[in-house]
């Protein structure tokens, strides 16, 4: 059974493709899911790819990763900048976390410069578009090989 990496996406990311394309590009969430699926196959990982607009649902998925998943790749979207609850859930899961953002949040509004997740993540990918998800999966693959 290949190691499972949970790829989680927060609010409004279901609108990718039509949502502010100048900032987030033209790829849809289905495109990113397909990219993660192909990458996982190449690397010998099993990916579970999910998106929600409900914070409690995201927290339940994080709880479900404990003792089951080898890694979490998370784009918490707007909750990055607001949610202590998501940070606490990630810490409680005891699963290594990589934070991903499509855009370079540090080159945007100042309210996007602070993340509740970054300081508990093993790394952050931001500004590389969907490639950031691939880079995160590659890192987990390397890390799992020791
Ligand atoms: C985002 C950046 C966040 O600031 C924003 O709220 C999002 C998307 C990104 O992927 O660039 O919804 O996480």
Short mmCIF file of C-alpha atoms and ligand atoms in Angstrom, two decimals:
data_model
loop_
_atom_site.label_atom_id
_atom_site.label_comp_id
_atom_site.label_asym_id
_atom_site.label_seq_id
_atom_site.Cartn_x
_atom_site.Cartn_y
_atom_site.Cartn_z
CA UNK A 1 0.00 0.00 0.00
CA UNK A 2 1.62 3.34 -1.07
CA UNK A 3 1.91 6.11 1.54
CA UNK A 4 -1.12 8.41 1.53
CA UNK A 5 -0.70 12.16 1.09
CA UNK A 6 -3.79 14.21 1.79
CA UNK A 7 -4.08 17.29 -0.46
CA UNK A 8 -6.51 19.77 1.06
CA UNK A 9 -7.93 22.94 -0.44
CA UNK A 10 -9.85 25.68 1.35
CA UNK A 11 -12.60 28.12 0.44
CA UNK A 12 -13.25 29.49 -3.05
CA UNK A 13 -10.64 27.25 -4.66
CA UNK A 14 -13.53 25.36 -6.31
CA UNK A 15 -13.85 28.51 -8.47
CA UNK A 16 -10.34 28.27 -9.94
CA UNK A 17 -10.32 28.79 -13.68
CA UNK A 18 -12.83 31.63 -13.49
CA UNK A 19 -11.82 33.25 -10.18
CA UNK A 20 -9.43 36.21 -10.66
CA UNK A 21 -7.45 34.50 -13.44
CA UNK A 22 -4.84 37.29 -13.46
CA UNK A 23 -3.92 36.20 -9.92
CA UNK A 24 -4.70 32.48 -9.88
CA UNK A 25 -4.34 31.47 -13.55
CA UNK A 26 -6.69 29.60 -15.84
CA UNK A 27 -6.28 26.08 -14.46
CA UNK A 28 -9.30 24.60 -12.70
CA UNK A 29 -9.24 22.65 -9.45
CA UNK A 30 -9.93 19.53 -11.54
CA UNK A 31 -6.73 20.29 -13.52
CA UNK A 32 -4.77 20.55 -10.26
CA UNK A 33 -6.33 17.34 -8.97
CA UNK A 34 -5.29 15.57 -12.20
CA UNK A 35 -1.75 16.98 -11.87
CA UNK A 36 -1.53 15.66 -8.29
CA UNK A 37 -2.88 12.27 -9.40
CA UNK A 38 -0.28 11.96 -12.20
CA UNK A 39 2.52 13.13 -9.91
CA UNK A 40 1.52 10.69 -7.18
CA UNK A 41 1.50 7.79 -9.62
CA UNK A 42 4.96 8.75 -10.87
CA UNK A 43 6.29 8.99 -7.29
CA UNK A 44 4.58 5.91 -5.86
CA UNK A 45 2.30 7.87 -3.54
CA UNK A 46 -1.46 7.67 -3.05
CA UNK A 47 -3.10 11.09 -3.13
CA UNK A 48 -6.48 12.01 -1.64
CA UNK A 49 -7.45 15.38 -3.12
CA UNK A 50 -10.24 17.41 -1.48
CA UNK A 51 -11.74 20.91 -1.35
CA UNK A 52 -14.31 22.47 0.96
CA UNK A 53 -15.92 25.79 1.74
CA UNK A 54 -16.78 24.60 5.30
CA UNK A 55 -14.05 25.11 7.90
CA UNK A 56 -15.42 22.35 10.16
CA UNK A 57 -15.25 19.85 7.29
CA UNK A 58 -11.59 20.71 6.67
CA UNK A 59 -10.86 20.26 10.38
CA UNK A 60 -12.57 16.83 10.39
CA UNK A 61 -10.48 15.75 7.38
CA UNK A 62 -7.29 16.87 9.17
CA UNK A 63 -8.30 14.86 12.26
CA UNK A 64 -8.86 11.84 10.01
CA UNK A 65 -5.27 12.03 8.75
CA UNK A 66 -3.78 11.22 12.17
CA UNK A 67 -2.04 7.84 12.11
CA UNK A 68 -3.28 7.25 8.53
CA UNK A 69 -1.51 9.73 6.23
CA UNK A 70 2.20 10.24 5.61
CA UNK A 71 1.79 13.91 4.77
CA UNK A 72 -0.65 16.77 4.30
CA UNK A 73 -0.34 19.30 1.49
CA UNK A 74 -2.67 22.17 2.29
CA UNK A 75 -3.76 25.32 0.52
CA UNK A 76 -5.89 26.78 3.31
CA UNK A 77 -6.80 29.75 1.04
CA UNK A 78 -8.33 32.62 3.10
CA UNK A 79 -8.27 30.49 6.29
CA UNK A 80 -4.46 30.72 6.13
CA UNK A 81 -4.75 34.24 7.45
CA UNK A 82 -7.59 33.74 9.95
CA UNK A 83 -7.78 30.24 11.41
CA UNK A 84 -6.13 29.21 14.65
CA UNK A 85 -8.49 26.20 14.58
CA UNK A 86 -6.92 24.84 11.38
CA UNK A 87 -3.42 25.39 12.75
CA UNK A 88 -4.37 23.57 15.99
CA UNK A 89 -5.92 20.67 14.03
CA UNK A 90 -2.75 20.33 11.93
CA UNK A 91 -0.56 20.25 15.05
CA UNK A 92 -2.89 17.72 16.73
CA UNK A 93 -2.77 15.46 13.66
CA UNK A 94 1.00 14.94 14.12
CA UNK A 95 1.25 14.60 10.33
CA UNK A 96 3.98 16.62 8.51
CA UNK A 97 2.47 19.56 6.62
CA UNK A 98 3.47 21.51 3.52
CA UNK A 99 1.60 24.77 2.90
CA UNK A 100 0.91 25.74 -0.71
CA UNK A 101 -0.39 28.93 -2.31
CA UNK A 102 -0.85 29.47 -6.01
CA UNK A 103 -0.03 33.17 -5.75
CA UNK A 104 2.89 34.84 -4.01
CA UNK A 105 0.98 36.02 -0.95
CA UNK A 106 3.97 38.16 0.14
CA UNK A 107 3.67 40.28 -3.00
CA UNK A 108 -0.02 40.97 -2.30
CA UNK A 109 -2.08 42.82 0.35
CA UNK A 110 -0.45 42.98 3.80
CA UNK A 111 -3.30 40.95 5.39
CA UNK A 112 -2.08 38.00 3.29
CA UNK A 113 1.49 38.22 4.65
CA UNK A 114 0.64 36.48 7.91
CA UNK A 115 -0.08 32.75 7.95
CA UNK A 116 -1.21 30.77 11.00
CA UNK A 117 0.10 27.62 9.28
CA UNK A 118 3.62 28.50 8.08
CA UNK A 119 5.35 28.23 11.46
CA UNK A 120 4.10 24.67 11.99
CA UNK A 121 4.72 23.53 8.39
CA UNK A 122 7.91 21.81 7.24
CA UNK A 123 7.88 24.15 4.24
CA UNK A 124 5.86 26.62 2.19
CA UNK A 125 5.46 26.82 -1.59
CA UNK A 126 3.98 30.07 -2.82
CA UNK A 127 3.89 31.86 -6.13
CA UNK A 128 4.55 28.83 -8.34
CA UNK A 129 0.93 28.25 -9.36
CA UNK A 130 -0.11 24.61 -9.56
CA UNK A 131 3.56 23.57 -9.78
CA UNK A 132 3.73 24.23 -6.03
CA UNK A 133 1.51 21.17 -5.44
CA UNK A 134 3.87 19.04 -7.51
CA UNK A 135 6.91 20.36 -5.64
CA UNK A 136 5.23 19.56 -2.32
CA UNK A 137 4.51 15.96 -3.41
CA UNK A 138 8.09 15.58 -4.67
CA UNK A 139 9.36 16.72 -1.29
CA UNK A 140 7.21 14.18 0.55
CA UNK A 141 8.45 11.46 -1.79
CA UNK A 142 12.10 12.37 -1.05
CA UNK A 143 11.43 12.61 2.66
CA UNK A 144 9.71 9.22 2.78
CA UNK A 145 12.68 7.63 1.04
CA UNK A 146 14.71 8.93 4.00
C1 LIG B 1 -4.36 31.56 -1.90
C2 LIG B 1 -3.93 32.91 -1.32
C3 LIG B 1 -4.91 33.36 -0.24
O1 LIG B 1 -4.50 34.62 0.29
C4 LIG B 1 -6.30 33.51 -0.82
O2 LIG B 1 -7.23 33.87 0.19
C5 LIG B 1 -6.75 32.32 -1.59
C6 LIG B 1 -5.79 31.59 -2.41
C7 LIG B 1 -3.45 31.11 -3.06
O3 LIG B 1 -3.50 29.93 -3.42
O4 LIG B 1 -2.73 31.93 -3.64
O5 LIG B 1 -7.94 32.00 -1.60
O6 LIG B 1 -4.24 30.56 -0.88
#
